[in-house]
């Protein structure tokens, strides 16, 4: 069991929260629009009032709409440093945006893994997604047990940006 933070509680972020709760994890969520955390909260997730409150988690999973949203969250989250933290970005971004965002997180001391997923809410709730990961070997080794709870298959494809490239 791990404590997993999820940033972004849209349809997929909420499905991730439900699945991770179901598989025995503690889940804390944060969303830029606080009222959009209701479904995840109703499923049993704790709601964080600030991004800094997520730093006590074993992993921080991002599920955001675009590179601008991920970049804004990255700047805020990294402001105080993230040494030793694992960040898994499931957002669907362009490879160049992913590599830029990876630099922000790694400069703050985090292990960053981009792992966009193939599938929709239904497969997410059943742990039946396909995960395509990019990042260091060490980062992927930390991310894999978490992503295996969401994915029927998760593959490490190379450095940061490789998952987004696929």
Coordinates of N, CA, C and O in Angstrom, one line a residue:
X1 N 0.9 -1.2 0.0 CA 0.0 0.0 0.0 C 0.9 1.2 0.0 O 1.9 1.3 0.7
X2 N 0.5 2.2 -0.8 CA 1.3 3.4 -0.9 C 0.3 4.6 -0.7 O -0.9 4.5 -0.9
X3 N 0.9 5.8 -0.5 CA 0.1 7.0 -0.5 C 0.4 7.7 -1.8 O 1.5 8.1 -2.1
X4 N -0.6 7.8 -2.6 CA -0.4 8.4 -4.0 C -1.3 9.6 -4.1 O -2.5 9.7 -3.8
X5 N -0.6 10.7 -4.5 CA -1.3 12.0 -4.8 C -1.6 12.0 -6.3 O -0.8 11.6 -7.1
X6 N -2.8 12.5 -6.6 CA -3.2 12.7 -8.0 C -3.6 14.2 -8.1 O -4.4 14.7 -7.4
X7 N -2.9 14.8 -9.1 CA -3.2 16.2 -9.5 C -4.0 16.1 -10.8 O -3.5 15.7 -11.8
X8 N -5.2 16.5 -10.7 CA -6.1 16.5 -11.9 C -7.2 15.5 -11.7 O -6.9 14.3 -11.7
X9 N -8.4 15.9 -11.4 CA -9.5 15.0 -11.1 C -10.6 15.2 -12.1 O -11.8 15.2 -11.8
X10 N -10.2 15.2 -13.4 CA -11.1 15.0 -14.5 C -11.6 13.6 -14.5 O -11.4 12.8 -13.6
X11 N -12.1 13.2 -15.7 CA -12.6 11.8 -15.8 C -11.5 10.8 -15.6 O -11.7 9.8 -14.8
X12 N -10.3 10.9 -16.2 CA -9.3 9.9 -16.0 C -8.7 10.0 -14.6 O -8.4 9.0 -13.9
X13 N -8.4 11.2 -14.1 CA -7.8 11.4 -12.8 C -8.7 10.8 -11.7 O -8.2 10.1 -10.8
X14 N -10.0 11.0 -11.8 CA -10.9 10.4 -10.9 C -11.0 8.9 -11.0 O -11.0 8.1 -10.0
X15 N -10.9 8.4 -12.3 CA -10.8 6.9 -12.5 C -9.6 6.3 -11.9 O -9.6 5.3 -11.2
X16 N -8.4 7.0 -12.0 CA -7.2 6.6 -11.4 C -7.4 6.5 -9.9 O -6.9 5.6 -9.2
X17 N -8.0 7.6 -9.3 CA -8.2 7.6 -7.8 C -9.0 6.4 -7.4 O -8.7 5.7 -6.4
X18 N -10.1 6.1 -8.1 CA -11.0 5.0 -7.7 C -10.2 3.7 -7.8 O -10.3 2.9 -6.9
X19 N -9.5 3.5 -8.9 CA -8.8 2.2 -9.0 C -7.7 2.1 -8.0 O -7.5 1.0 -7.4
X20 N -7.0 3.1 -7.7 CA -5.9 3.0 -6.7 C -6.4 2.8 -5.3 O -5.8 2.1 -4.5
X21 N -7.6 3.4 -5.0 CA -8.2 3.2 -3.7 C -8.7 1.7 -3.6 O -8.4 1.0 -2.6
X22 N -9.2 1.2 -4.7 CA -9.7 -0.2 -4.8 C -8.6 -1.2 -4.6 O -8.8 -2.3 -4.0
X23 N -7.4 -0.8 -5.0 CA -6.3 -1.8 -4.9 C -5.5 -1.6 -3.6 O -4.4 -2.1 -3.4
X24 N -6.1 -0.8 -2.7 CA -5.6 -0.7 -1.3 C -4.6 0.5 -1.0 O -4.0 0.5 0.0
X25 N -4.5 1.4 -1.9 CA -3.7 2.6 -1.6 C -4.4 3.7 -0.9 O -5.7 3.8 -1.0
X26 N -3.7 4.6 -0.2 CA -4.2 5.8 0.2 C -4.1 6.8 -0.9 O -3.0 6.9 -1.5
X27 N -5.1 7.6 -1.2 CA -5.1 8.5 -2.3 C -5.5 9.9 -1.8 O -6.5 10.1 -1.1
X28 N -4.7 10.9 -2.2 CA -5.0 12.3 -1.9 C -5.0 13.0 -3.2 O -4.2 12.7 -4.1
X29 N -6.0 13.9 -3.4 CA -6.2 14.5 -4.7 C -6.2 16.0 -4.6 O -6.4 16.6 -3.5
X30 N -5.8 16.7 -5.7 CA -5.8 18.1 -5.8 C -6.2 18.5 -7.2 O -5.8 17.8 -8.2
X31 N -7.0 19.5 -7.3 CA -7.4 20.0 -8.7 C -7.4 21.5 -8.7 O -7.7 22.1 -7.7
X32 N -7.1 22.0 -9.8 CA -7.1 23.5 -9.9 C -8.4 24.1 -9.6 O -8.5 25.2 -9.1
X33 N -9.5 23.4 -9.9 CA -10.9 23.8 -9.6 C -11.3 22.9 -8.5 O -11.7 21.7 -8.7
X34 N -11.3 23.4 -7.3 CA -11.5 22.5 -6.1 C -12.8 21.7 -6.1 O -12.8 20.5 -5.7
X35 N -13.9 22.3 -6.6 CA -15.2 21.5 -6.6 C -15.1 20.3 -7.5 O -16.0 19.4 -7.4
X36 N -14.1 20.2 -8.4 CA -14.0 19.0 -9.3 C -13.4 17.8 -8.6 O -13.2 16.8 -9.2
X37 N -13.1 18.0 -7.3 CA -12.6 16.8 -6.6 C -13.7 16.0 -5.9 O -13.4 15.0 -5.3
X38 N -14.9 16.4 -6.0 CA -16.1 15.8 -5.3 C -16.2 14.3 -5.6 O -16.3 13.5 -4.7
X39 N -16.1 13.9 -6.9 CA -16.3 12.4 -7.2 C -15.2 11.6 -6.6 O -15.4 10.5 -6.0
X40 N -13.9 12.1 -6.6 CA -12.8 11.4 -6.0 C -13.0 11.3 -4.5 O -12.7 10.3 -3.9
X41 N -13.4 12.4 -3.9 CA -13.6 12.5 -2.5 C -14.7 11.5 -2.1 O -14.6 10.8 -1.1
X42 N -15.8 11.5 -2.8 CA -16.9 10.5 -2.5 C -16.4 9.1 -2.6 O -17.0 8.2 -1.9
X43 N -15.4 8.8 -3.4 CA -14.9 7.4 -3.6 C -13.9 7.1 -2.4 O -13.5 5.9 -2.3
X44 N -13.6 8.1 -1.6 CA -12.7 7.8 -0.5 C -11.4 8.5 -0.5 O -10.6 8.4 0.4
X45 N -11.1 9.3 -1.5 CA -9.8 10.1 -1.6 C -9.8 11.3 -0.6 O -10.9 11.9 -0.4
X46 N -8.7 11.5 0.0 CA -8.5 12.8 0.8 C -8.3 13.9 -0.2 O -7.7 13.7 -1.3
X47 N -8.8 15.1 0.1 CA -8.7 16.2 -0.8 C -7.7 17.2 -0.1 O -7.8 17.6 1.1
X48 N -6.6 17.5 -0.8 CA -5.6 18.4 -0.4 C -6.0 19.9 -0.7 O -6.5 20.1 -1.8
X49 N -5.8 20.8 0.2 CA -6.1 22.2 -0.1 C -5.0 22.9 -0.9 O -5.3 23.8 -1.6
X50 N -3.8 22.4 -0.8 CA -2.6 23.0 -1.5 C -1.8 21.9 -2.2 O -1.8 20.8 -1.8
X51 N -1.0 22.3 -3.1 CA -0.1 21.4 -3.8 C 1.0 21.0 -2.8 O 1.4 19.8 -2.9
X52 N 1.5 21.8 -1.9 CA 2.5 21.4 -1.0 C 2.0 20.3 -0.1 O 2.9 19.5 0.4
X53 N 0.7 20.2 0.2 CA 0.2 19.1 1.0 C 0.4 17.7 0.4 O 0.4 16.7 1.0
X54 N 0.7 17.7 -0.9 CA 0.9 16.4 -1.6 C 2.3 15.9 -1.5 O 2.6 14.7 -1.8
X55 N 3.2 16.7 -1.0 CA 4.6 16.3 -0.9 C 4.9 15.2 0.1 O 6.0 14.6 0.1
X56 N 4.0 14.8 0.9 CA 4.1 13.7 1.8 C 3.8 12.4 1.2 O 3.8 11.4 1.9
X57 N 3.4 12.4 0.0 CA 3.0 11.2 -0.7 C 4.2 10.4 -1.2 O 5.3 10.9 -1.5
X58 N 4.0 9.1 -1.5 CA 5.0 8.2 -2.0 C 5.2 8.5 -3.5 O 6.3 8.3 -4.1
X59 N 4.2 9.0 -4.2 CA 4.3 9.3 -5.6 C 3.2 10.4 -5.9 O 2.2 10.4 -5.3
X60 N 3.5 11.2 -6.9 CA 2.6 12.2 -7.4 C 2.3 11.9 -8.8 O 3.2 11.9 -9.7
X61 N 1.0 11.7 -9.1 CA 0.6 11.3 -10.4 C -0.1 12.5 -11.0 O -1.0 13.1 -10.4
X62 N 0.2 12.9 -12.2 CA -0.4 14.0 -12.9 C -1.3 13.5 -14.0 O -1.0 12.6 -14.8
X63 N -2.5 14.1 -14.0 CA -3.5 13.8 -15.1 C -4.2 15.1 -15.5 O -5.3 15.4 -15.0
X64 N -3.5 15.9 -16.3 CA -3.9 17.2 -16.6 C -4.2 17.4 -18.1 O -3.7 16.5 -18.9
X65 N -4.8 18.4 -18.5 CA -5.4 18.6 -19.9 C -4.3 18.9 -20.9 O -4.5 18.5 -22.1
X66 N -3.3 19.7 -20.6 CA -2.3 20.1 -21.6 C -1.0 20.5 -21.0 O -0.9 20.6 -19.8
X67 N 0.0 20.8 -21.9 CA 1.3 21.2 -21.4 C 1.3 22.5 -20.6 O 2.1 22.6 -19.6
X68 N 0.4 23.4 -20.9 CA 0.3 24.6 -20.1 C -0.1 24.3 -18.6 O 0.5 24.9 -17.7
X69 N -1.1 23.4 -18.5 CA -1.5 23.1 -17.2 C -0.4 22.3 -16.4 O -0.2 22.6 -15.2
X70 N 0.2 21.4 -17.1 CA 1.3 20.6 -16.4 C 2.4 21.6 -16.0 O 3.0 21.5 -14.9
X71 N 2.8 22.5 -17.0 CA 3.9 23.4 -16.7 C 3.6 24.3 -15.5 O 4.5 24.6 -14.7
X72 N 2.4 24.8 -15.4 CA 2.0 25.7 -14.3 C 2.1 24.9 -13.0 O 2.6 25.4 -12.0
X73 N 1.6 23.7 -13.0 CA 1.6 22.9 -11.7 C 3.1 22.6 -11.4 O 3.5 22.6 -10.2
X74 N 3.9 22.3 -12.4 CA 5.3 21.9 -12.2 C 6.0 23.1 -11.5 O 6.8 22.9 -10.6
X75 N 5.8 24.3 -12.0 CA 6.4 25.5 -11.4 C 6.1 25.6 -9.9 O 6.9 25.9 -9.1
X76 N 4.8 25.5 -9.6 CA 4.3 25.6 -8.3 C 4.9 24.5 -7.4 O 5.4 24.8 -6.3
X77 N 4.8 23.3 -7.8 CA 5.2 22.1 -7.1 C 6.7 22.1 -6.8 O 7.1 21.7 -5.7
X78 N 7.4 22.5 -7.8 CA 8.9 22.5 -7.7 C 9.5 23.6 -7.0 O 10.7 23.6 -6.6
X79 N 8.7 24.7 -6.7 CA 9.2 25.9 -6.0 C 10.0 25.6 -4.8 O 11.1 26.2 -4.5
X80 N 9.6 24.7 -4.0 CA 10.3 24.4 -2.7 C 11.2 23.1 -2.8 O 11.7 22.7 -1.8
X81 N 11.3 22.6 -4.1 CA 12.1 21.4 -4.3 C 11.3 20.2 -4.1 O 10.3 20.1 -3.5
X82 N 11.8 19.1 -4.8 CA 11.1 17.8 -4.8 C 12.1 16.7 -4.6 O 11.9 15.6 -5.1
X83 N 13.1 16.9 -3.9 CA 14.2 15.9 -3.8 C 13.6 14.6 -3.3 O 12.9 14.6 -2.3
X84 N 13.9 13.5 -4.0 CA 13.5 12.2 -3.6 C 12.1 11.8 -4.0 O 11.6 10.7 -3.8
X85 N 11.3 12.8 -4.6 CA 9.9 12.5 -4.9 C 9.8 11.8 -6.3 O 10.6 12.1 -7.2
X86 N 8.8 11.0 -6.5 CA 8.5 10.4 -7.8 C 7.3 11.1 -8.4 O 6.3 11.2 -7.7
X87 N 7.5 11.6 -9.6 CA 6.4 12.2 -10.3 C 6.1 11.4 -11.6 O 7.0 11.1 -12.4
X88 N 4.8 10.9 -11.7 CA 4.4 10.2 -12.9 C 3.4 11.0 -13.6 O 2.3 11.3 -13.1
X89 N 3.7 11.4 -14.9 CA 2.9 12.3 -15.7 C 2.1 11.4 -16.7 O 2.7 10.9 -17.7
X90 N 0.8 11.2 -16.5 CA 0.0 10.5 -17.4 C -0.7 11.4 -18.5 O -1.4 10.9 -19.3
X91 N -0.4 12.6 -18.4 CA -1.0 13.6 -19.3 C -0.6 13.3 -20.7 O 0.5 12.8 -21.0
X92 N -1.4 13.5 -21.7 CA -1.1 13.3 -23.1 C -0.5 14.6 -23.7 O -1.2 15.6 -23.9
X93 N 0.8 14.6 -23.8 CA 1.5 15.8 -24.2 C 2.5 15.5 -25.4 O 2.8 14.3 -25.7
X94 N 2.9 16.6 -26.1 CA 3.9 16.4 -27.2 C 5.3 16.0 -26.5 O 5.6 16.5 -25.4
X95 N 6.1 15.3 -27.2 CA 7.4 14.9 -26.7 C 8.3 16.1 -26.3 O 8.9 16.0 -25.2
X96 N 8.3 17.1 -27.1 CA 9.2 18.3 -26.7 C 8.6 18.9 -25.4 O 9.4 19.4 -24.6
X97 N 7.3 19.1 -25.3 CA 6.8 19.6 -24.0 C 7.1 18.7 -22.9 O 7.4 19.2 -21.8
X98 N 7.0 17.4 -23.1 CA 7.3 16.5 -22.0 C 8.8 16.6 -21.5 O 9.0 16.6 -20.3
X99 N 9.7 16.7 -22.5 CA 11.1 16.8 -22.1 C 11.4 18.1 -21.4 O 12.1 18.1 -20.4
X100 N 10.7 19.2 -21.8 CA 10.9 20.5 -21.1 C 10.3 20.4 -19.6 O 11.0 20.8 -18.7
X101 N 9.2 19.8 -19.5 CA 8.6 19.6 -18.1 C 9.5 18.6 -17.3 O 9.7 18.9 -16.1
X102 N 10.0 17.6 -17.9 CA 10.9 16.7 -17.2 C 12.1 17.4 -16.6 O 12.5 17.2 -15.5
X103 N 12.6 18.3 -17.4 CA 13.8 19.1 -16.9 C 13.4 19.9 -15.7 O 14.2 20.0 -14.8
X104 N 12.2 20.5 -15.7 CA 11.7 21.3 -14.5 C 11.7 20.4 -13.3 O 12.2 20.7 -12.2
X105 N 11.1 19.2 -13.4 CA 11.0 18.3 -12.2 C 12.4 17.7 -11.8 O 12.6 17.7 -10.6
X106 N 13.2 17.3 -12.8 CA 14.5 16.7 -12.4 C 15.4 17.8 -11.8 O 16.2 17.5 -10.9
X107 N 15.3 19.1 -12.2 CA 16.1 20.1 -11.6 C 15.7 20.4 -10.2 O 16.5 20.8 -9.4
X108 N 14.5 20.0 -9.9 CA 14.0 20.2 -8.5 C 14.3 18.9 -7.6 O 13.9 18.9 -6.5
X109 N 14.9 17.9 -8.3 CA 15.3 16.7 -7.5 C 14.4 15.5 -7.6 O 14.6 14.5 -7.0
X110 N 13.3 15.6 -8.4 CA 12.4 14.5 -8.5 C 12.8 13.5 -9.6 O 13.5 13.8 -10.6
X111 N 12.3 12.3 -9.4 CA 12.4 11.3 -10.5 C 11.1 11.5 -11.3 O 10.0 11.4 -10.7
X112 N 11.3 11.8 -12.6 CA 10.1 12.1 -13.4 C 10.0 11.0 -14.5 O 10.9 10.6 -15.1
X113 N 8.7 10.5 -14.6 CA 8.4 9.4 -15.6 C 7.2 9.9 -16.3 O 6.2 10.2 -15.7
X114 N 7.3 10.1 -17.7 CA 6.1 10.3 -18.4 C 5.5 9.0 -18.8 O 6.2 8.1 -19.3
X115 N 4.2 8.8 -18.6 CA 3.6 7.6 -18.9 C 2.1 7.8 -19.3 O 1.2 7.5 -18.6
X116 N 2.0 8.4 -20.6 CA 0.7 8.5 -21.1 C 0.1 7.1 -21.2 O 0.8 6.1 -21.4
X117 N -1.2 7.0 -21.1 CA -1.9 5.7 -21.1 C -2.9 5.6 -22.3 O -3.4 6.6 -22.8
X118 N -3.0 4.4 -22.8 CA -3.9 4.1 -23.9 C -5.2 3.5 -23.2 O -5.0 2.5 -22.5
X119 N -6.3 4.1 -23.5 CA -7.5 3.5 -22.9 C -8.4 4.7 -22.4 O -8.0 5.8 -22.4
X120 N -9.6 4.3 -22.0 CA -10.6 5.3 -21.5 C -10.9 5.0 -20.0 O -10.3 4.1 -19.4
X121 N -11.9 5.6 -19.5 CA -12.3 5.5 -18.1 C -12.6 4.0 -17.8 O -12.2 3.5 -16.7
X122 N -13.4 3.3 -18.6 CA -13.8 1.9 -18.3 C -12.5 1.1 -18.0 O -12.5 0.4 -17.0
X123 N -11.6 1.0 -19.0 CA -10.4 0.2 -18.7 C -9.6 0.7 -17.5 O -8.9 -0.1 -16.8
X124 N -9.6 2.0 -17.3 CA -8.8 2.6 -16.1 C -9.4 2.0 -14.8 O -8.6 1.7 -13.9
X125 N -10.7 1.9 -14.7 CA -11.3 1.4 -13.5 C -11.0 0.0 -13.3 O -11.1 -0.5 -12.1
X126 N -10.7 -0.8 -14.3 CA -10.4 -2.2 -14.2 C -8.9 -2.5 -14.2 O -8.5 -3.7 -14.2
X127 N -8.0 -1.5 -14.3 CA -6.6 -1.7 -14.4 C -6.2 -2.3 -15.7 O -5.3 -3.1 -15.8
X128 N -6.9 -1.9 -16.8 CA -6.7 -2.5 -18.1 C -6.1 -1.5 -19.2 O -6.3 -1.7 -20.3
X129 N -5.4 -0.5 -18.7 CA -4.8 0.5 -19.6 C -3.5 0.0 -20.2 O -3.0 -1.0 -19.7
X130 N -3.0 0.7 -21.2 CA -1.7 0.4 -21.7 C -0.8 1.6 -21.4 O -1.1 2.7 -21.7
X131 N 0.3 1.4 -20.6 CA 1.2 2.5 -20.2 C 2.5 2.5 -21.1 O 3.1 1.4 -21.2
X132 N 2.8 3.6 -21.6 CA 4.0 3.8 -22.4 C 4.9 4.8 -21.6 O 4.6 6.0 -21.6
X133 N 6.0 4.3 -21.0 CA 6.7 5.2 -20.1 C 8.1 5.6 -20.6 O 8.8 4.9 -21.4
X134 N 8.4 6.8 -20.3 CA 9.8 7.4 -20.5 C 10.3 7.9 -19.3 O 9.6 8.5 -18.4
X135 N 11.6 7.8 -19.1 CA 12.3 8.3 -17.9 C 13.5 7.4 -17.6 O 13.9 6.5 -18.4
X136 N 14.2 7.7 -16.5 CA 15.4 6.9 -16.2 C 14.9 5.5 -15.8 O 13.8 5.2 -15.4
X137 N 15.9 4.6 -15.8 CA 15.6 3.2 -15.4 C 15.2 3.2 -13.9 O 14.2 2.5 -13.5
X138 N 15.8 4.0 -13.1 CA 15.5 4.1 -11.6 C 14.1 4.6 -11.4 O 13.4 4.1 -10.6
X139 N 13.8 5.7 -12.2 CA 12.4 6.3 -12.0 C 11.4 5.3 -12.5 O 10.3 5.2 -11.8
X140 N 11.6 4.6 -13.6 CA 10.6 3.7 -14.1 C 10.5 2.5 -13.1 O 9.3 2.1 -12.8
X141 N 11.6 2.1 -12.5 CA 11.5 1.0 -11.5 C 10.6 1.4 -10.3 O 9.8 0.6 -9.8
X142 N 10.6 2.7 -9.9 CA 9.7 3.1 -8.8 C 8.3 3.3 -9.3 O 7.4 3.0 -8.6
X143 N 8.1 3.7 -10.5 CA 6.8 4.0 -11.1 C 6.0 2.7 -11.5 O 4.8 2.7 -11.4
X144 N 6.7 1.7 -11.9 CA 6.1 0.5 -12.4 C 5.1 -0.1 -11.5 O 4.0 -0.5 -11.9
X145 N 5.4 -0.4 -10.2 CA 4.4 -1.0 -9.4 C 3.1 -0.2 -9.2 O 2.0 -0.8 -9.1
X146 N 3.2 1.1 -9.3 CA 2.0 1.9 -9.3 C 1.2 1.8 -10.6 O 0.0 1.6 -10.6
X147 N 1.9 2.0 -11.7 CA 1.3 1.9 -13.0 C 0.7 0.5 -13.3 O -0.3 0.4 -14.0
X148 N 1.3 -0.5 -12.8 CA 0.8 -1.9 -13.0 C -0.6 -2.0 -12.3 O -1.3 -2.9 -12.7
X149 N -0.9 -1.2 -11.4 CA -2.3 -1.2 -10.8 C -3.3 -0.6 -11.7 O -4.5 -0.8 -11.6
X150 N -2.8 0.3 -12.6 CA -3.7 0.9 -13.6 C -3.7 0.3 -15.0 O -4.6 0.5 -15.8
X151 N -2.6 -0.4 -15.3 CA -2.4 -0.9 -16.6 C -2.2 -2.4 -16.7 O -1.6 -3.0 -15.8
X152 N -2.7 -3.0 -17.7 CA -2.5 -4.4 -17.9 C -1.1 -4.7 -18.5 O -0.5 -5.7 -18.3
X153 N -0.5 -3.6 -19.1 CA 0.8 -3.7 -19.6 C 1.4 -2.3 -19.5 O 0.8 -1.3 -19.9
X154 N 2.6 -2.2 -19.0 CA 3.4 -0.9 -18.9 C 4.8 -1.2 -19.4 O 5.4 -2.1 -18.9
X155 N 5.2 -0.4 -20.3 CA 6.6 -0.7 -20.9 C 7.4 0.6 -20.8 O 7.0 1.7 -21.0
X156 N 8.7 0.4 -20.5 CA 9.7 1.5 -20.4 C 10.3 1.6 -21.8 O 10.9 0.6 -22.3
X157 N 10.2 2.7 -22.4 CA 10.6 2.9 -23.8 C 11.8 3.8 -24.0 O 12.3 3.9 -25.2
X158 N 12.4 4.3 -22.9 CA 13.6 5.1 -23.1 C 13.5 6.3 -22.1 O 12.8 6.3 -21.2
X159 N 14.3 7.4 -22.5 CA 14.4 8.5 -21.6 C 13.1 9.3 -21.6 O 12.1 9.1 -22.4
X160 N 13.0 10.3 -20.7 CA 11.8 11.2 -20.7 C 11.4 11.7 -22.1 O 12.3 12.1 -22.8
X161 N 10.2 11.6 -22.4 CA 9.7 12.0 -23.7 C 9.4 10.8 -24.6 O 8.6 10.9 -25.5
X162 N 9.9 9.7 -24.2 CA 9.7 8.5 -25.0 C 8.3 8.0 -25.0 O 7.7 7.5 -26.0
X163 N 7.7 8.1 -23.8 CA 6.3 7.7 -23.6 C 5.4 8.6 -24.5 O 4.5 8.1 -25.2
X164 N 5.6 9.9 -24.4 CA 4.9 10.8 -25.2 C 5.1 10.6 -26.7 O 4.1 10.8 -27.5
X165 N 6.3 10.3 -27.1 CA 6.6 10.0 -28.5 C 5.7 8.9 -29.1 O 5.3 9.0 -30.2
X166 N 5.5 7.9 -28.2 CA 4.7 6.7 -28.7 C 3.3 7.1 -28.9 O 2.5 6.6 -29.7

